[in-house]
Short mmCIF file of C-alpha atoms in Angstrom, two decimals:
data_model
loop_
_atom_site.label_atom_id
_atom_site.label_comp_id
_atom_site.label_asym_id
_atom_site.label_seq_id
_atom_site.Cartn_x
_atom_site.Cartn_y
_atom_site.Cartn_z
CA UNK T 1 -3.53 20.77 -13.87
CA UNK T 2 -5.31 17.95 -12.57
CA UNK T 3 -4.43 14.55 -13.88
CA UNK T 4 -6.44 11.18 -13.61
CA UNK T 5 -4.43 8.07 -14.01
CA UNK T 6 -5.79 5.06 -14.28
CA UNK T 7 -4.60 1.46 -14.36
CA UNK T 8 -6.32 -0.61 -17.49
CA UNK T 9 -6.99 -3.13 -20.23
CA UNK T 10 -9.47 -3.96 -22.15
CA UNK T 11 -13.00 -4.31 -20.35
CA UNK T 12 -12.39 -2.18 -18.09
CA UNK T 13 -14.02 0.95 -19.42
CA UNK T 14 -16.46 0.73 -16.79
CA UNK T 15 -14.14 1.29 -13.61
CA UNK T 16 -12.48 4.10 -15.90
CA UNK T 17 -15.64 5.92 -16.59
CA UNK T 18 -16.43 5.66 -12.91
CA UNK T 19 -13.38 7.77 -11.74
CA UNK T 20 -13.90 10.17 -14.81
CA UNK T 21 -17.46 10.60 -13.07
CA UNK T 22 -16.38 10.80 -9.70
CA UNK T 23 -13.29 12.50 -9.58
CA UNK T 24 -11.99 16.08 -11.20
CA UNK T 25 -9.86 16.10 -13.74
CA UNK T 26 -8.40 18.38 -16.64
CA UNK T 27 -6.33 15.16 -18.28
CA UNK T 28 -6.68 11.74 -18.47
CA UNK T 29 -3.85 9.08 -18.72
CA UNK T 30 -4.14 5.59 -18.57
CA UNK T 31 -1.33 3.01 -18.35
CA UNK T 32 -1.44 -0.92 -18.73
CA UNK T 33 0.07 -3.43 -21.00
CA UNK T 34 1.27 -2.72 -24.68
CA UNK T 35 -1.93 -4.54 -26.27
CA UNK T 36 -4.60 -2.59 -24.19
CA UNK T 37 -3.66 0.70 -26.54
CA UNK T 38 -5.58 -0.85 -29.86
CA UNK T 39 -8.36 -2.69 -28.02
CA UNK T 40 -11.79 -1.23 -28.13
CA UNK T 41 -12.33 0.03 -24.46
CA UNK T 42 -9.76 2.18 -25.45
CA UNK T 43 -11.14 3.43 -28.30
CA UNK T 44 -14.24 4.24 -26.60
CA UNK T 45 -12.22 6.11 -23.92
CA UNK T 46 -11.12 8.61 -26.59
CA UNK T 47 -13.86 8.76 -28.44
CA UNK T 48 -15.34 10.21 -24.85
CA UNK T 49 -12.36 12.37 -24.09
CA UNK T 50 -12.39 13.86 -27.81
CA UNK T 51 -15.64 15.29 -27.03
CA UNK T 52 -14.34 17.84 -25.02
CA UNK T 53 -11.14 18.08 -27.16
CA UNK T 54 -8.76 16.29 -24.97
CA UNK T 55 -6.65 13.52 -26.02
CA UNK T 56 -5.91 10.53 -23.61
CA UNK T 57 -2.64 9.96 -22.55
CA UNK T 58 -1.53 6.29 -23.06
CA UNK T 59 2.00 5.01 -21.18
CA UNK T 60 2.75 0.92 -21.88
CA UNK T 61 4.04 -0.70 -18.73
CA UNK T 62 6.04 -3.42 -19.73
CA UNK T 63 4.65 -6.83 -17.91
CA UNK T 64 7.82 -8.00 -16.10
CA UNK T 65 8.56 -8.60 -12.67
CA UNK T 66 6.33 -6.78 -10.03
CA UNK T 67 8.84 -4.59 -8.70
CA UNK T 68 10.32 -3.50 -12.13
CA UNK T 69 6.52 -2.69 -12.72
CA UNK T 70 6.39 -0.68 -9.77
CA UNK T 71 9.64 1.09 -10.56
CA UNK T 72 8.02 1.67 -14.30
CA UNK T 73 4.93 3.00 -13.00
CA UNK T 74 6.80 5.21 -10.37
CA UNK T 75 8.57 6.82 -12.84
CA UNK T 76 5.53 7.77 -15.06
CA UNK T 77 3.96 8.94 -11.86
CA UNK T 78 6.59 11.27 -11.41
CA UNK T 79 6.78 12.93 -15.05
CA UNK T 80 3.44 13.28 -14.96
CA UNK T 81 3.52 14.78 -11.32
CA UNK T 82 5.41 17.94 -13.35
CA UNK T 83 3.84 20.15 -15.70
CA UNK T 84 7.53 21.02 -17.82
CA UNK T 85 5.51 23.69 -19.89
CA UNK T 86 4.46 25.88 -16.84
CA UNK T 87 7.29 24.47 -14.50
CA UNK T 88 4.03 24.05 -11.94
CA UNK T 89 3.22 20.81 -10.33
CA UNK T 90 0.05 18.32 -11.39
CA UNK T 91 -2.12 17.26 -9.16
CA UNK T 92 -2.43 13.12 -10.07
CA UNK T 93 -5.62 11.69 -9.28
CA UNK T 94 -4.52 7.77 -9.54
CA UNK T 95 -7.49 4.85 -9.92
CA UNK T 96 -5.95 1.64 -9.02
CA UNK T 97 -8.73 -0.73 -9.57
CA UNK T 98 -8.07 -1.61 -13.95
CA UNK T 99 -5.02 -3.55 -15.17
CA UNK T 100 -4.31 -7.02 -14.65
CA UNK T 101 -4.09 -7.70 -10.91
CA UNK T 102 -0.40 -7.56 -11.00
CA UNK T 103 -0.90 -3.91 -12.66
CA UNK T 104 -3.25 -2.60 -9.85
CA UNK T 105 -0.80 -4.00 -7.03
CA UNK T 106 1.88 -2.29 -8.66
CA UNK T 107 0.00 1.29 -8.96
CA UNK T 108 -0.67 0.65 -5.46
CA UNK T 109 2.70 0.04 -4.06
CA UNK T 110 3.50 3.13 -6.16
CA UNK T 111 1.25 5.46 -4.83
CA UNK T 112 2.50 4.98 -1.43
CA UNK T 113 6.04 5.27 -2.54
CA UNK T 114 5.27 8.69 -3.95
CA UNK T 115 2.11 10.02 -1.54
CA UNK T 116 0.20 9.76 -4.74
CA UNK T 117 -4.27 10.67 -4.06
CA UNK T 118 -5.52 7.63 -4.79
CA UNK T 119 -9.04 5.47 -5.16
CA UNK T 120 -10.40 2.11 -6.26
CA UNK T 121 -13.12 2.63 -8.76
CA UNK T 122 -15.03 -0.47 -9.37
CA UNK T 123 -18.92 0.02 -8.67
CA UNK T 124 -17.99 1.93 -6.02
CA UNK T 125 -15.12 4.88 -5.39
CA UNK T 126 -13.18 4.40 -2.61
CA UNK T 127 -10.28 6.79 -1.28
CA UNK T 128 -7.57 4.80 -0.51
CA UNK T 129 -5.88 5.68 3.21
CA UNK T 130 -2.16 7.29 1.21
CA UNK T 131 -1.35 10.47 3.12
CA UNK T 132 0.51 13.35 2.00
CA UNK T 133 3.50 13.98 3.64
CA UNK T 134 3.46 9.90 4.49
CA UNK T 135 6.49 8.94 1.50
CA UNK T 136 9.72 7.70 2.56
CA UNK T 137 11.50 11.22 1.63
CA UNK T 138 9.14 12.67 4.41
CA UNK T 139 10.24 10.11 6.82
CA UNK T 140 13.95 10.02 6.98
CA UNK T 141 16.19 13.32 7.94
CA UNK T 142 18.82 14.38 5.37
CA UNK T 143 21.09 12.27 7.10
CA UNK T 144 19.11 9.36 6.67
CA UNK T 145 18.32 10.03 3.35
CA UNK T 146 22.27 10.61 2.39
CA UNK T 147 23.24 7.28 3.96
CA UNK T 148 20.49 5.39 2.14
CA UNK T 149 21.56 6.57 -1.04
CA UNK T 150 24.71 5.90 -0.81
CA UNK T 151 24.55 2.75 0.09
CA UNK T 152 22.08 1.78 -2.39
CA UNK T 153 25.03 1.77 -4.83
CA UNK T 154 27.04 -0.70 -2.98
CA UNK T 155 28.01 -2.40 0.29
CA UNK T 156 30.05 -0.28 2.18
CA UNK T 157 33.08 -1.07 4.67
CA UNK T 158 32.16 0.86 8.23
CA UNK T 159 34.99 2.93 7.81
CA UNK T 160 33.91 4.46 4.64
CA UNK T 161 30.41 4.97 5.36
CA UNK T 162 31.60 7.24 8.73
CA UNK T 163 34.13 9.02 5.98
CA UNK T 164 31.20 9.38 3.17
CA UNK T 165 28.68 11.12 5.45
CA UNK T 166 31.17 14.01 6.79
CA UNK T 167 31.00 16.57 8.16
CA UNK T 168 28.81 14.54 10.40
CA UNK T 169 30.54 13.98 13.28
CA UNK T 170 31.68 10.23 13.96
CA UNK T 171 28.97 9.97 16.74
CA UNK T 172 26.48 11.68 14.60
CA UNK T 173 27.17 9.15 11.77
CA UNK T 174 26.34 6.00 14.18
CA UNK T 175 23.43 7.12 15.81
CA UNK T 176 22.21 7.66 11.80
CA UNK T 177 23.46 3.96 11.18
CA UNK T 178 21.96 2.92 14.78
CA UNK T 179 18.30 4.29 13.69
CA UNK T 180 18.53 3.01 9.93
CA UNK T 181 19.61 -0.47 11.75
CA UNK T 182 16.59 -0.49 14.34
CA UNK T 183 14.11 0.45 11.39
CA UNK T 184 15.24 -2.72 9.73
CA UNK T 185 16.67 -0.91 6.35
CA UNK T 186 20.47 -1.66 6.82
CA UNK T 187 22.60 -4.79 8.54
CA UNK T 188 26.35 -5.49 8.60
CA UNK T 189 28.15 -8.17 8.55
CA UNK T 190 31.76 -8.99 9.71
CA UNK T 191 34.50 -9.64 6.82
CA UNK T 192 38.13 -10.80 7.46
CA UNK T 193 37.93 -8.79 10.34
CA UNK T 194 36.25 -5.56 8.99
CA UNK T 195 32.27 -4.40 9.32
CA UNK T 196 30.77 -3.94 6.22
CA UNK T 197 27.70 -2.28 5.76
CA UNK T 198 24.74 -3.05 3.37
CA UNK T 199 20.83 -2.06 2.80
CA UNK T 200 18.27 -4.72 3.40
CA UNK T 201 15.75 -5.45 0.81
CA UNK T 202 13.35 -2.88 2.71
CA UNK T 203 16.19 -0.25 2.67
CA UNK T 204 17.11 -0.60 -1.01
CA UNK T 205 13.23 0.30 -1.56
CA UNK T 206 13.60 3.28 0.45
CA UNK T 207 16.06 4.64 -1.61
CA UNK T 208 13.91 4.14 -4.48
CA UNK T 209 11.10 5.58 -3.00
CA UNK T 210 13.31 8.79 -2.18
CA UNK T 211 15.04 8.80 -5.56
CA UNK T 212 11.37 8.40 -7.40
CA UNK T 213 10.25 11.31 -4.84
CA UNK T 214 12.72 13.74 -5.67
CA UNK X 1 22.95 -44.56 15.82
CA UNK X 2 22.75 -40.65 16.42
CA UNK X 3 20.26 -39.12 17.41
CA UNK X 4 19.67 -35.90 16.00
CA UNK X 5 17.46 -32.71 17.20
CA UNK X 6 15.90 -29.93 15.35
CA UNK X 7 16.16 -26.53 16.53
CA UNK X 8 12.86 -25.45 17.61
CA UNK X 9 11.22 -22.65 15.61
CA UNK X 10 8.50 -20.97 16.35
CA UNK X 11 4.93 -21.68 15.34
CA UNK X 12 3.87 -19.40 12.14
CA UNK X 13 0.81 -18.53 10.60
CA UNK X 14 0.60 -17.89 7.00
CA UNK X 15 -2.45 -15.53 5.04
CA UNK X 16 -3.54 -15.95 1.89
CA UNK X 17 -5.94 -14.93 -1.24
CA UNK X 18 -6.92 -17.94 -3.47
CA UNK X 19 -8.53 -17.61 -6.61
CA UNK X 20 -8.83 -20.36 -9.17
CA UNK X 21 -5.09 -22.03 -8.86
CA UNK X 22 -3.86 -23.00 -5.61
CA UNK X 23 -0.78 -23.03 -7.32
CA UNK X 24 -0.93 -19.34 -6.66
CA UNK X 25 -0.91 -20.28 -2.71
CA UNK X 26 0.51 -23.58 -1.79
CA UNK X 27 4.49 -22.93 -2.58
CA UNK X 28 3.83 -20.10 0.12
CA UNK X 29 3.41 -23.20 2.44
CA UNK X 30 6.17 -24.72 1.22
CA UNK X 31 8.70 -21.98 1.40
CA UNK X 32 7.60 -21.11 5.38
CA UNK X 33 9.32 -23.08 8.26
CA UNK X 34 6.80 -24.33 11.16
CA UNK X 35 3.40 -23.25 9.60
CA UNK X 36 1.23 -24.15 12.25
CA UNK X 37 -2.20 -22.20 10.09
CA UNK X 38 -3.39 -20.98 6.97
CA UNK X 39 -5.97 -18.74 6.37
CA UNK X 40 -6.33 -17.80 3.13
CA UNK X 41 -9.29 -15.54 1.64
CA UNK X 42 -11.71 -16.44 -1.17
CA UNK X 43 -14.85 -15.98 -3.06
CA UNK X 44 -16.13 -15.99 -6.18
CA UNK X 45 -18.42 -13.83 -8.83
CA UNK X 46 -21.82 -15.81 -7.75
CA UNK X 47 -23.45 -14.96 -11.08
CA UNK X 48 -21.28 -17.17 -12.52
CA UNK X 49 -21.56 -20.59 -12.02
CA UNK X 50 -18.24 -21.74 -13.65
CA UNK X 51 -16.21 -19.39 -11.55
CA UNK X 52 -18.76 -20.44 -8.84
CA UNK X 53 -17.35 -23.94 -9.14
CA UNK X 54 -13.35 -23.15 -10.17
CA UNK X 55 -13.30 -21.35 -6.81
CA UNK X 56 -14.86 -24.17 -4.63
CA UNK X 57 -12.32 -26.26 -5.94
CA UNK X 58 -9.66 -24.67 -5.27
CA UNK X 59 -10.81 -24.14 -1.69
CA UNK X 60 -10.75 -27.96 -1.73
CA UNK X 61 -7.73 -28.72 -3.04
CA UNK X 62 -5.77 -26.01 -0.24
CA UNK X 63 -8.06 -27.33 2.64
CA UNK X 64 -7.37 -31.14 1.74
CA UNK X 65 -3.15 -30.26 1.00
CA UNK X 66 -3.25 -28.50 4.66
CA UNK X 67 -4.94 -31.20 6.21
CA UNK X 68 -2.77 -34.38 4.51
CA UNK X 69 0.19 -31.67 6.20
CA UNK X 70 -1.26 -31.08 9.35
CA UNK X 71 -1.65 -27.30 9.11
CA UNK X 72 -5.18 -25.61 10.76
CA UNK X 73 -6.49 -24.06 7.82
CA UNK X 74 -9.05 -20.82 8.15
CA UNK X 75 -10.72 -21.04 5.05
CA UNK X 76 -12.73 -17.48 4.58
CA UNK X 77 -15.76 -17.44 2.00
CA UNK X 78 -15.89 -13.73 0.98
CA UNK X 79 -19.36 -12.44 0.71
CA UNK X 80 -18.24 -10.03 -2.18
CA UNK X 81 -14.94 -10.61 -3.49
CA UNK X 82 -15.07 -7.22 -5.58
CA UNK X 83 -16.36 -5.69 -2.20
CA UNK X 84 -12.49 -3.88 -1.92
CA UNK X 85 -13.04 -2.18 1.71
CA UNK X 86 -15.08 -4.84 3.29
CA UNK X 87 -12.38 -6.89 2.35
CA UNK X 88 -9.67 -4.97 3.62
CA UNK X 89 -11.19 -4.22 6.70
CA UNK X 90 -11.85 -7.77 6.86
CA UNK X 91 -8.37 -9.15 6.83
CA UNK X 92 -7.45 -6.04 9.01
CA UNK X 93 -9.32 -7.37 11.46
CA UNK X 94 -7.85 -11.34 11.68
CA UNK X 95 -4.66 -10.09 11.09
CA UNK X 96 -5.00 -7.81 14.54
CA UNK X 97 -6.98 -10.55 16.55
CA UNK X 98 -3.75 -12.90 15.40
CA UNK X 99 -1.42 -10.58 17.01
CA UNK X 100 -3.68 -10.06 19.84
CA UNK X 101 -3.47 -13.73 20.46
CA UNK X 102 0.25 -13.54 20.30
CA UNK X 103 0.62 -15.29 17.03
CA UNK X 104 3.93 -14.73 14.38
CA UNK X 105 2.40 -13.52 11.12
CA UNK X 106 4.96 -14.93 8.98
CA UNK X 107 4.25 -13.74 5.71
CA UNK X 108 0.86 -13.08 3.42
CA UNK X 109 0.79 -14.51 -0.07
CA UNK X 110 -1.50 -11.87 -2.33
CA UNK X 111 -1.02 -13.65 -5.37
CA UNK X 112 -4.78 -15.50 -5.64
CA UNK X 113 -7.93 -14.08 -6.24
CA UNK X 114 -10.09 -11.10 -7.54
CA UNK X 115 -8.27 -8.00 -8.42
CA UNK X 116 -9.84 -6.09 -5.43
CA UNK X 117 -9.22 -9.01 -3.60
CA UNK X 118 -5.62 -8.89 -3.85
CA UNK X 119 -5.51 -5.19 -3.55
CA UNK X 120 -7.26 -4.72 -0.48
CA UNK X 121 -4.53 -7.75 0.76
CA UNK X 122 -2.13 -5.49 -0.08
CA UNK X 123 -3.23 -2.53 1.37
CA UNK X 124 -3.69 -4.33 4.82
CA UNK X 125 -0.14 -5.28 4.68
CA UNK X 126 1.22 -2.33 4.04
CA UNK X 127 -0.87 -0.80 6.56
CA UNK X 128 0.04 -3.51 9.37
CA UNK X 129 3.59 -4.07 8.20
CA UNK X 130 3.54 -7.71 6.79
CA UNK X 131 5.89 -9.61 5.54
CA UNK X 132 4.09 -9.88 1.86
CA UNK X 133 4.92 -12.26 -1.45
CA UNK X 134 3.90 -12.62 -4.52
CA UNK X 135 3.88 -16.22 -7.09
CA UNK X 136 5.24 -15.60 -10.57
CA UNK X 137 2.42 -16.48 -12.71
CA UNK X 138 4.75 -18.67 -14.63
CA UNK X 139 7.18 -20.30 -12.80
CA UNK X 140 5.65 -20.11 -9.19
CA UNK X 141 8.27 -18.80 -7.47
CA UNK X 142 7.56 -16.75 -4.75
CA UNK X 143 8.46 -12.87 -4.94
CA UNK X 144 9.33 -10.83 -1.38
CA UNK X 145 7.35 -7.68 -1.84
CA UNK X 146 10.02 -4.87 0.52
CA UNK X 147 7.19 -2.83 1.96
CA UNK X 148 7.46 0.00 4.39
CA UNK X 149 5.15 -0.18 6.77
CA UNK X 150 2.99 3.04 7.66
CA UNK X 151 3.94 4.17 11.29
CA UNK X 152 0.92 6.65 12.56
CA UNK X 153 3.72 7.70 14.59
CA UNK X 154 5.74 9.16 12.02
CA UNK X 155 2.92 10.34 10.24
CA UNK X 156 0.61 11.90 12.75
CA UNK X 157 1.32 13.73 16.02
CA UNK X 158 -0.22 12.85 19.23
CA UNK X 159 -2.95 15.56 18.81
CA UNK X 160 -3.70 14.61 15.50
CA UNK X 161 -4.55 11.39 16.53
CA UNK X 162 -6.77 12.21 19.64
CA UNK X 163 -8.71 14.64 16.87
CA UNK X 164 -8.97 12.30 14.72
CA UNK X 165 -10.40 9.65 17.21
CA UNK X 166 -13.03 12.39 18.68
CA UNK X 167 -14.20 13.00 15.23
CA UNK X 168 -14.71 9.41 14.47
CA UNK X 169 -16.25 8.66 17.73
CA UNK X 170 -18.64 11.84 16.45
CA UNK X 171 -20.31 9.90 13.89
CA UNK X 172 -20.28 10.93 10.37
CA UNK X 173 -21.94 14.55 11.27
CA UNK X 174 -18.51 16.11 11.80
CA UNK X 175 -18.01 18.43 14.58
CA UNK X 176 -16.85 22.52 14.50
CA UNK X 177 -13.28 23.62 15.78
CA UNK X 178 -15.18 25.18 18.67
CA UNK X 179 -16.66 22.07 19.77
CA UNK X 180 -13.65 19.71 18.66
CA UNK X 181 -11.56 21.88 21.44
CA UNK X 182 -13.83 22.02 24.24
CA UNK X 183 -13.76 18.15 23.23
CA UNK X 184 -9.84 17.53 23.69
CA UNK X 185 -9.35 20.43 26.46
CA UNK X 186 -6.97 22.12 24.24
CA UNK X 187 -7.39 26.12 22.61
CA UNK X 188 -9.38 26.59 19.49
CA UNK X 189 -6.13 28.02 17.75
CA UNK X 190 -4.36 24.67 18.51
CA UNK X 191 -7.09 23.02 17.09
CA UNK X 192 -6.56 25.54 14.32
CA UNK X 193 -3.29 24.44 13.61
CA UNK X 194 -3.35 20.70 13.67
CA UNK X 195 -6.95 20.60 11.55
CA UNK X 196 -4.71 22.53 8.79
CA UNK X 197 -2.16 19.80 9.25
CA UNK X 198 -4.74 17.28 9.34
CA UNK X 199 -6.44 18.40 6.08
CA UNK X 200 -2.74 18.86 4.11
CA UNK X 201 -2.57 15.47 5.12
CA UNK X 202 -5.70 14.14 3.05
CA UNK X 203 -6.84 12.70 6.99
CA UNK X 204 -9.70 15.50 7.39
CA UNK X 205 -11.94 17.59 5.08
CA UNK X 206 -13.70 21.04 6.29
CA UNK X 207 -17.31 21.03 5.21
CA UNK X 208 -19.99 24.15 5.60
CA UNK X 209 -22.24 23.62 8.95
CA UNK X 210 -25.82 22.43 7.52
CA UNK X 211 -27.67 24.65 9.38
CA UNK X 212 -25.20 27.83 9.74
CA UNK X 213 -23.44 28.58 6.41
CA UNK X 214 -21.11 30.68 8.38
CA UNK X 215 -19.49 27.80 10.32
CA UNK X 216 -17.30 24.88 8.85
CA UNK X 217 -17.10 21.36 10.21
CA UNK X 218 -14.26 19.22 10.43
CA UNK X 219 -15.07 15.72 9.17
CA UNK X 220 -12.47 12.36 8.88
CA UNK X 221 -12.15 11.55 5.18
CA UNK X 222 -12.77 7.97 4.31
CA UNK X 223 -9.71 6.98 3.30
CA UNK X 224 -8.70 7.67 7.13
CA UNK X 225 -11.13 5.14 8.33
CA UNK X 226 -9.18 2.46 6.40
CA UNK X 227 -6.00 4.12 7.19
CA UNK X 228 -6.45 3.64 11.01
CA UNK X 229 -8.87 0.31 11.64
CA UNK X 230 -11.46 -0.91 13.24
CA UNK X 231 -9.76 -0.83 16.78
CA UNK X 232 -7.59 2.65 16.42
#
């Protein structure tokens, strides 16, 4: 099934009737802020969509800080990416351009987490440049991946991080550390004498963007 | 007395989108050692006059704090600031001739301005791999986005690219397999193989041939064109 997402509030009925022109769909979901549900855009929206006996699909994103919205929106992304009736995957069509500003940013950063199609709709429709096969879980190797997530739950000493990611081999294990290091997603630091290991801020988003991928 | 030096630092420039508050901007310029130049994006709805005037403004009040500072400030009037892939390819652009010049990009504040002007900032940062904030509405406190860049490397081969820079050099007519290998010297079943990549990839799209049904052209979706820039 083909889904069409789109960031909104109210007003903004006319970017969201763009993308139901312009782009296939079987369903349409919208997501924005708690109070867009009762305004009247939205009512119009499903008068439309009743028409051809569909309802519309409403998720709240609660208005906190951007990356929490991003995490929020992720999420939804991701349910919605599976179909749990036919065990078959959606295809999500996701229109950026509605929502407060901090809403469409958020949908944005998303999409690229997840690889999600996506296009700004506002007088014109633009395909926006997010490649399939372009997510951070495409990116790293298993390796990679398994380090990342690990550490996203805590600092590690260096000693522990080589004895978490056997059967790797010790050499195997820095080289993985070596490449996560050069790409900028993990440091260490030295510690009464030990090396302890820890995700930057770019690294602990990696291993959201795999965990939201998977 | 003591005389005391400061470790030198080097010279940054800051980017920007300004809307109506240059609260939205300015604590960008605060937070950023050694900013030696803003230049900060804006424009305004010119049906409205109000907005028309808010947005002047505000371009005042930036340009006069970087001046009483001493930072060069690039002040950009956008033609259309709902105009979301002029824009980006806008900003695309300066940010590459900065680099070209050799100059630090130290961060790009995408808190100001028009929805699709703050969208298309973001999508050039993620695309170029800037260091990008946001301002709380609120409290003004700046927010470190963690984006990871795009590589082309990682996500498209060596061939992939040289097709994809044949077919843009084409024009927008799109060219067949046939032609796209005699093109890039390689066999048509190559070509096969990374056009099927290509179009898994959302890069390329395969078309019928206008004037022989039988035949299918390979054309670069749009979304590549702002994937890959002006000067790719």
């Amino acid at each position: 099934m083909r889904i069409l997402v789109s960031t909104f509030m109210d007003g903004d009925e006319e970017k969201v009737l763009l993308a139901m022109r312009a782009l296939p769909y079987d369903q349409l979901a919208l997501i924005g802020a708690e109070d867009s549900e009762k305004s009247d855009s939205m009512k119009m929206i499903t008068k439309l969509e009743g028409l051809s006996g569909h309802d519309v699909d409403f998720r709240p994103i609660p208005e906190g800080g951007f990356m929490e919205m991003v995490d929020s929106i992720s999420e939804h992304l991701s349910t919605l990416c599976h179909d749990a009736s036919t065990g078959r995957r959606n295809q999500i069509l996701l229109n950026i351009s509605g929502g407060h500003k901090i809403m469409g940013d958020a949908a944005l950063f998303a999409a690229f987490r997840l690889g999600i199609e996506s296009y700004h709709c506002d007088r014109v429709v633009t395909r926006l440049p997010v490649l399939s096969g372009a997510t951070a879980k495409d990116r790293f190797t298993e390796s990679q991946m398994a380090l990342l997530k690990t550490l996203a739950e805590r600092d590690l000493l260096l000693s522990e991080v080589l004895e978490a990611m056997k059967p790797n081999s010790k050499a195997s294990a820095e080289r993985t550390i070596r490449e996560l290091r050069r790409l900028r997603l993990l440091g260490s630091r030295v510690e009464e004498g030990k090396v302890i290991v820890f995700l930057s801020p770019e690294g602990h988003e990696a291993a959201r963007a795999i965990r939201f991928a998977k | 007395m003591y005389a005391y030096s400061i470790p030198a630092r080097p010279m940054a420039i800051v980017f920007g989108t300004l809307g109506f508050r240059p609260k939205s901007l300015i604590p960008t310029l605060k937070s950023t050692p050694g900013v030696e130049k803003l230049v900060f994006y804006s424009g305004a709805d010119r049906s409205g006059p109000e907005a028309v005037q808010a947005v002047a403004e505000a371009r005042k009040e930036v340009i006069d704090y970087c001046v009483r500072m001493g930072i060069a400030v690039d002040a950009v009037d956008l033609p259309d600031p709902f105009d979301f892939k002029g824009i980006e390819k806008r900003i695309r652009a300066d940010i590459r001739k900065h680099r070209k010049e050799g100059r630090t990009i130290a961060v790009f504040n995408i808190a100001g301005g028009t929805r699709p002007t703050s969208s298309a900032a973001l999508l050039a940062c993620i695309l170029e791999g800037i260091p990008t904030v946001y301002i709380h509405d609120l409290t003004y406190e700046e927010i470190p986005l963690p984006l990871l860049r795009i590589e082309y490397s990682q996500v498209l081969s060596p061939e992939e690219r040289q097709i994809l820079k044949v077919l843009r050099k084409s024009g927008g007519e799109g060219v067949t397999e046939v032609e796209l290998a005699e093109l890039i010297h390689k066999h048509k079943a190559t070509v096969n193989h990374h056009v099927k990549n290509l179009v898994r990839k959302g890069a390329v799209r395969l078309e019928v041939h206008p004037a022989d049904h039988r035949k299918r052209v390979v054309k670069v979706e749009e979304s590549t064109e702002l994937l890959l820039g002006d000067d790719e």
